[in-house]
mmCIF file of C-alpha atoms in Angstrom:
data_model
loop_
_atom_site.group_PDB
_atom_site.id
_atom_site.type_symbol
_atom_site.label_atom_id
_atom_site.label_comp_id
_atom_site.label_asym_id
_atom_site.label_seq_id
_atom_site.Cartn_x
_atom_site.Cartn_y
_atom_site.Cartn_z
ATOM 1 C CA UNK A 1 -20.381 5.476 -14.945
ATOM 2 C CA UNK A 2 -19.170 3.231 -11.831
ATOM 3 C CA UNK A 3 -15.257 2.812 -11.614
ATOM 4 C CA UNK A 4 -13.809 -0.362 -12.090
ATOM 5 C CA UNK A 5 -11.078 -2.547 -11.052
ATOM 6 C CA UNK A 6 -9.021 -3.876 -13.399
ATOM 7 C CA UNK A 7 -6.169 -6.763 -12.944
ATOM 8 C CA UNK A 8 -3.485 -7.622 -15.781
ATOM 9 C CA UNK A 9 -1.448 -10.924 -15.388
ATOM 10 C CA UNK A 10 0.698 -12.943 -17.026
ATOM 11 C CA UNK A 11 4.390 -14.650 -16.348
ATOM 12 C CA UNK A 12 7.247 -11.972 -16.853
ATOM 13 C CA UNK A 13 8.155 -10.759 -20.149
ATOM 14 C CA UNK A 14 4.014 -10.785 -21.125
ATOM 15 C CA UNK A 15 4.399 -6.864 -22.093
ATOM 16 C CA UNK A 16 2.067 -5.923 -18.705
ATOM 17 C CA UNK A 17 3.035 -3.005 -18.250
ATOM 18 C CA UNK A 18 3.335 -1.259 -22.294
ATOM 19 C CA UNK A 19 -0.394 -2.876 -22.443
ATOM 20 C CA UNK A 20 -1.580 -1.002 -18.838
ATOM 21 C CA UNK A 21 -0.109 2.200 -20.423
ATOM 22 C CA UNK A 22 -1.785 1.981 -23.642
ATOM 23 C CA UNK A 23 -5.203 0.748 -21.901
ATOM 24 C CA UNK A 24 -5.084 3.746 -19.312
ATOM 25 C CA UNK A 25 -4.784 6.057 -21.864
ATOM 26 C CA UNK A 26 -7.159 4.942 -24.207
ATOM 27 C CA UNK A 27 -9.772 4.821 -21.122
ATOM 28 C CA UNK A 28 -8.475 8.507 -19.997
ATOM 29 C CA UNK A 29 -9.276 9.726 -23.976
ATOM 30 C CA UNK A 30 -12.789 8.250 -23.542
ATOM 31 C CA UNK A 31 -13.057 10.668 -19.824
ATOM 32 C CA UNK A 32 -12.828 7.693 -17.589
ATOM 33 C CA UNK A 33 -10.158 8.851 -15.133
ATOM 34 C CA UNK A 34 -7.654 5.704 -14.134
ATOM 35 C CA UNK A 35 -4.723 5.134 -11.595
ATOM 36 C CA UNK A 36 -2.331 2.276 -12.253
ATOM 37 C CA UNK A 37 -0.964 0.313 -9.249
ATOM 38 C CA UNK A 38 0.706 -2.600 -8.629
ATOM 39 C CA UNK A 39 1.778 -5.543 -6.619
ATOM 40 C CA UNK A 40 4.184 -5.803 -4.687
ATOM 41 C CA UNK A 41 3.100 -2.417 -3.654
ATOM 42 C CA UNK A 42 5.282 0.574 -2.855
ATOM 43 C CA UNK A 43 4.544 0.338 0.657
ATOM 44 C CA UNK A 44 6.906 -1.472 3.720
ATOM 45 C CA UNK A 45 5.275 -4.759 3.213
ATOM 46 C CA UNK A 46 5.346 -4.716 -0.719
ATOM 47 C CA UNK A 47 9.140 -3.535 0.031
ATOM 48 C CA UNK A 48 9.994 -6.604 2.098
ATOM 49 C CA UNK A 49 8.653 -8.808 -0.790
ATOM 50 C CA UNK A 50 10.847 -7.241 -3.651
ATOM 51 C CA UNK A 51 14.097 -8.344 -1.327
ATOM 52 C CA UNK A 52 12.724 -11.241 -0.921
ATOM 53 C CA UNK A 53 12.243 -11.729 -4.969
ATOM 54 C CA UNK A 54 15.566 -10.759 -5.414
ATOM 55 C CA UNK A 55 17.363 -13.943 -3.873
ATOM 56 C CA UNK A 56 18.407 -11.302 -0.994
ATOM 57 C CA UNK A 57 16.364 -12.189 1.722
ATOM 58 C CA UNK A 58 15.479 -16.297 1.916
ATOM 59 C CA UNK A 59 11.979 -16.949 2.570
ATOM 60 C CA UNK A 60 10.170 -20.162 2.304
ATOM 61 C CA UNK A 61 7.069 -20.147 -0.051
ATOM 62 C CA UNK A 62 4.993 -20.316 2.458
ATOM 63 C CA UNK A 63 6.003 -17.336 4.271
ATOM 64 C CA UNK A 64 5.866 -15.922 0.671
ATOM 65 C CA UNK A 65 2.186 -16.376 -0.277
ATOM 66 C CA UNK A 66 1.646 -14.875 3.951
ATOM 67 C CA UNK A 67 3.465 -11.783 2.934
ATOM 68 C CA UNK A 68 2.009 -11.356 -0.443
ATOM 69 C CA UNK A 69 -1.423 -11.953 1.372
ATOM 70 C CA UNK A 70 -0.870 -8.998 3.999
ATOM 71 C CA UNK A 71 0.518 -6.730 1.152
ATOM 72 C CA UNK A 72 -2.956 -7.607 -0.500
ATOM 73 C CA UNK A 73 -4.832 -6.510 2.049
ATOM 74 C CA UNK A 74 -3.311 -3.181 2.960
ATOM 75 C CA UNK A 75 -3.104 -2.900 -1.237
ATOM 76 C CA UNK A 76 -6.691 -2.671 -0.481
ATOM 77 C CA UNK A 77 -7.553 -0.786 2.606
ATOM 78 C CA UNK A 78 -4.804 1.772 2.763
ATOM 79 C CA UNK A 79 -6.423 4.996 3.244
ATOM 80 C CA UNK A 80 -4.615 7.221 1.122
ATOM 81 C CA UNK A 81 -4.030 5.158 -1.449
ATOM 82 C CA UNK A 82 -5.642 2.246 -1.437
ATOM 83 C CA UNK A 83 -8.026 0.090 -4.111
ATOM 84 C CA UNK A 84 -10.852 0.541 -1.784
ATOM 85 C CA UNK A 85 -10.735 4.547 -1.591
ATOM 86 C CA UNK A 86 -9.610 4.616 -5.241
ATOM 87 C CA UNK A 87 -12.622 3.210 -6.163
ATOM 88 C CA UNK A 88 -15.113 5.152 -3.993
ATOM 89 C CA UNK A 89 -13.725 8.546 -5.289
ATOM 90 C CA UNK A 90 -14.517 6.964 -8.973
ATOM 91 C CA UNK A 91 -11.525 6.405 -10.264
ATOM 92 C CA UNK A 92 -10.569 2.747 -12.383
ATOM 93 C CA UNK A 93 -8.228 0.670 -10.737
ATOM 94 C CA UNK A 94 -5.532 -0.581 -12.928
ATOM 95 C CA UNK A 95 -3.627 -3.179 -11.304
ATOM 96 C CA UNK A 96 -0.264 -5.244 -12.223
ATOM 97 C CA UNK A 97 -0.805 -8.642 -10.991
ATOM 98 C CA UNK A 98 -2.964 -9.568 -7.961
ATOM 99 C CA UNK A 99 -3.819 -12.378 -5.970
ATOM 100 C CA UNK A 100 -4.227 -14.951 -9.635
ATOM 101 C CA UNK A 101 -0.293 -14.640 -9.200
ATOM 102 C CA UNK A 102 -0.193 -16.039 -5.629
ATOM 103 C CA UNK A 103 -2.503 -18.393 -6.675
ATOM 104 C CA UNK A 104 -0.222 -19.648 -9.433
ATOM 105 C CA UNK A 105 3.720 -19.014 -8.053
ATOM 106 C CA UNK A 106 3.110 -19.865 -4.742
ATOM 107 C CA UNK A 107 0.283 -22.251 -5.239
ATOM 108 C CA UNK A 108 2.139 -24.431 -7.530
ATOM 109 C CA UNK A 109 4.458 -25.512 -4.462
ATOM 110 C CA UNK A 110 2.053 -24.687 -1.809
ATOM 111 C CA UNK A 111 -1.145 -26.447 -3.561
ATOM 112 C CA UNK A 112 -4.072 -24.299 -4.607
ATOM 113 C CA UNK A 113 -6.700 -24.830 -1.793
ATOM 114 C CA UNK A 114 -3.887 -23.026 1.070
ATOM 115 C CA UNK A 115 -3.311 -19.788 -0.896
ATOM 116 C CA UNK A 116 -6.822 -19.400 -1.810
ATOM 117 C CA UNK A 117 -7.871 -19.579 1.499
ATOM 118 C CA UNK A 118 -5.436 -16.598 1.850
ATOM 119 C CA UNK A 119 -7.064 -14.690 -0.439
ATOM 120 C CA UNK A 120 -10.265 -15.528 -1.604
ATOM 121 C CA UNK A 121 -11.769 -16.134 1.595
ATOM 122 C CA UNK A 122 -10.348 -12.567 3.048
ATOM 123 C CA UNK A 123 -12.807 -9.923 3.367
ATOM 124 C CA UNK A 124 -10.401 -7.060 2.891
ATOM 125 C CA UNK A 125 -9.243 -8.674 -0.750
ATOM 126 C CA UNK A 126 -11.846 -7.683 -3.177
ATOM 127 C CA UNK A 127 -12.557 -9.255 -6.728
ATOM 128 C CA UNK A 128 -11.731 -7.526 -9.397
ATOM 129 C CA UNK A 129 -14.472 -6.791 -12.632
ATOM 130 C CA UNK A 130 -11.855 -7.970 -15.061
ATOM 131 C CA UNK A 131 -8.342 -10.001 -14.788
ATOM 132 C CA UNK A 132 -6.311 -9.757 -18.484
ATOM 133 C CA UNK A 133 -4.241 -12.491 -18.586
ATOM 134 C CA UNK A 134 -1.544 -11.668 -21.351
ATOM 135 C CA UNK A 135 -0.530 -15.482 -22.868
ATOM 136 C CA UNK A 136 3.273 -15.877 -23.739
ATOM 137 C CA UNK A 137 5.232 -19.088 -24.239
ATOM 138 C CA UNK A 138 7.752 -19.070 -21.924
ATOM 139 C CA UNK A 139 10.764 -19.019 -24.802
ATOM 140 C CA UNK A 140 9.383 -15.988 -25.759
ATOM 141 C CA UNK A 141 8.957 -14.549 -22.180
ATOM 142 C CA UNK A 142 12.897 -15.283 -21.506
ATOM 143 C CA UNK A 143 13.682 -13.850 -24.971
ATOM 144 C CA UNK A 144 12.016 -10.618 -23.830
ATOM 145 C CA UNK A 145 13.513 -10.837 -20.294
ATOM 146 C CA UNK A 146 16.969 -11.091 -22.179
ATOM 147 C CA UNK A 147 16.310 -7.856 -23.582
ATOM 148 C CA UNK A 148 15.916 -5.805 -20.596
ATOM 149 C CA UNK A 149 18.754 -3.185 -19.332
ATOM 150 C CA UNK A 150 19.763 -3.393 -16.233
ATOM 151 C CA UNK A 151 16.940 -5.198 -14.562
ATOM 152 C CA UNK A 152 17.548 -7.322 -11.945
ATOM 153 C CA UNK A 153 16.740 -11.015 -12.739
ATOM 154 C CA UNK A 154 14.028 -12.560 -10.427
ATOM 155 C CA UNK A 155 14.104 -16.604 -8.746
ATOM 156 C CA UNK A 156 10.725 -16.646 -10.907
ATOM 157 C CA UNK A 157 12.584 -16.246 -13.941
ATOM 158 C CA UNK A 158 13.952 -19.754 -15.408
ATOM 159 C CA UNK A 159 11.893 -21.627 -18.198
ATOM 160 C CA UNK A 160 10.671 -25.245 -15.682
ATOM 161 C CA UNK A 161 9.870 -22.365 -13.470
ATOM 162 C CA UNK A 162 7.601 -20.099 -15.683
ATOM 163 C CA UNK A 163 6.134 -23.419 -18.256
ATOM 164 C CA UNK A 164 4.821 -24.698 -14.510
ATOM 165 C CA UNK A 165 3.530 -21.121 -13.665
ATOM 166 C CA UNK A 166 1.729 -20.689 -17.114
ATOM 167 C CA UNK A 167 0.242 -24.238 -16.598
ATOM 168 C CA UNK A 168 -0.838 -23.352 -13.100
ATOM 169 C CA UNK A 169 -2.487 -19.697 -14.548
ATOM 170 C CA UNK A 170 -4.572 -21.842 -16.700
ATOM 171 C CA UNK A 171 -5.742 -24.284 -13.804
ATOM 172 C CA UNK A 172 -6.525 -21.315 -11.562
ATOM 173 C CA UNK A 173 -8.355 -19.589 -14.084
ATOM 174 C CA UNK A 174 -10.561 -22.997 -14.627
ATOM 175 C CA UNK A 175 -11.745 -22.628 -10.447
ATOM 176 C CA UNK A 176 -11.999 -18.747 -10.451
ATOM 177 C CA UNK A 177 -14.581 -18.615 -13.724
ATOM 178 C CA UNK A 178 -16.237 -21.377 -11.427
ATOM 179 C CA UNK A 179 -17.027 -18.576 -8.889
ATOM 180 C CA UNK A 180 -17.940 -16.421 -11.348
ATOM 181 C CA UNK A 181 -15.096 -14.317 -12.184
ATOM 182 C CA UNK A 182 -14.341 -12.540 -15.498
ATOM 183 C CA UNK A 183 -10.907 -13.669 -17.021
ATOM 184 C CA UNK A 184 -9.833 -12.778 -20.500
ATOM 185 C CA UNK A 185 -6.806 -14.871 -21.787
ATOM 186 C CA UNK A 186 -5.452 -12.471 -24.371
ATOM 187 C CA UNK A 187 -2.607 -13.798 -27.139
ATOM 188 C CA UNK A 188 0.451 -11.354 -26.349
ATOM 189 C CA UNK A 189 2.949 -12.370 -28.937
ATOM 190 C CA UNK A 190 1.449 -9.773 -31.593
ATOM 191 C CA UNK A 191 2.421 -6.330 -31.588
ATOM 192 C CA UNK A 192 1.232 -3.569 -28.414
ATOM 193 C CA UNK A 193 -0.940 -2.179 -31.092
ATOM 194 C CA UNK A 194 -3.011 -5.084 -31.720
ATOM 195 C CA UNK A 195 -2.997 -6.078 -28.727
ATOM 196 C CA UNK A 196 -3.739 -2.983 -27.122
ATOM 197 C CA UNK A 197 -6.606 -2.720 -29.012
ATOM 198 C CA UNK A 198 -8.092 -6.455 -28.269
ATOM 199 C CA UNK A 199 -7.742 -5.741 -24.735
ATOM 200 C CA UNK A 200 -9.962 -2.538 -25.619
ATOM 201 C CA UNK A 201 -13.147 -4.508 -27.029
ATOM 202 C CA UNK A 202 -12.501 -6.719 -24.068
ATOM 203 C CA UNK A 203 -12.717 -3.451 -21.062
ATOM 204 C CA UNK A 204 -14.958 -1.263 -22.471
ATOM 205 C CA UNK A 205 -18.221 -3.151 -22.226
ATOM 206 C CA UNK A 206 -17.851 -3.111 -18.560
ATOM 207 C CA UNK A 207 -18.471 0.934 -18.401
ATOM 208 C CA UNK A 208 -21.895 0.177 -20.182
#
């Protein structure tokens, strides 16, 4: 049984990271070992980005989509740590958000073609099996945002902003399935359990 690498997406407030819990576990139960990463990464260059995110540090979305690009491809080919090596030693991948989210935030302003030449056309950024996009209106994403203690709100986080991300998801998703990549657009207003266990039926064919 080959490892995989697995992507979840979705604007903020989508319940990511409850439904990469629940899916690592329910892999782990089934003796497929998993390790759950994310982007921006922990690393210096994923560290720059979260300032950035945070209003702290100005950037222009260009430089944006160039840093999110170089944390993508050290995400990748770090050799501790990394996708890449993950992968080899045959262990799943589980990642929270990847380069459909550059493709979307920053390609909105920046225009689709210039951030996928970032990514898609890098060597060192790989393709995932699988991307789970979790679907949320954005007045239920803010209502969930609202919720949150003591979290830090992000320049992402206003409705024009996340409506024109969710629309730009959709249009990216259109061109990757075009170059064969596997996207599942999963309904995430239900509860974690059923969604949890959609996201399931939707993983475990690929360790056939």
């Amino acid at each position: 049984m080959s490892a995989k690498f697995i992507v979840f997406e979705g604007i903020d407030g989508a319940g990511k990271t409850t439904q990469i819990k629940l899916l690592r576990d329910a892999l782990v139960s089934r003796g497929i070992d998993c390790y759950i990463t994310a982007e921006p990464t922990d690393m210096p260059s994923g560290k720059k980005i979260r300032e950035a995110l945070s209003g702290r540090v100005p950037v222009t979305t260009a430089q944006m989509a160039d840093m999110f690009a170089t944390d993508r491809v050290i995400h990748n080919k770090d050799a501790e740590k990394g996708i890449d090596v993950t992968l080899e030693r045959g262990v799943t991948v589980i990642s929270d958000r990847y380069y459909y989210s550059s493709l979307a935030y920053q390609g909105a302003e920046l225009g689709y073609e210039h951030v996928a030449k970032l990514n898609l056309e890098n060597p060192d950024i790989r393709m995932p099996d699988i991307c789970i996009f979790l679907d949320l209106s954005p007045e239920k994403s803010l209502e969930r945002i609202g919720k949150r203690a003591d979290t830090p709100t992000e320049i992402y986080e206003n409705y024009d902003y996340l409506e024109k991300t969710r629309r730009m998801f959709f249009d990216v998703f259109d061109k990757l399935r075009a170059r064969g990549e596997k996207i599942e657009i999963i309904d995430a207003s239900g509860s974690a359990e059923e969604i949890s266990e959609v996201i399931l039926a939707r993983v475990l064919p690929l360790f056939n």
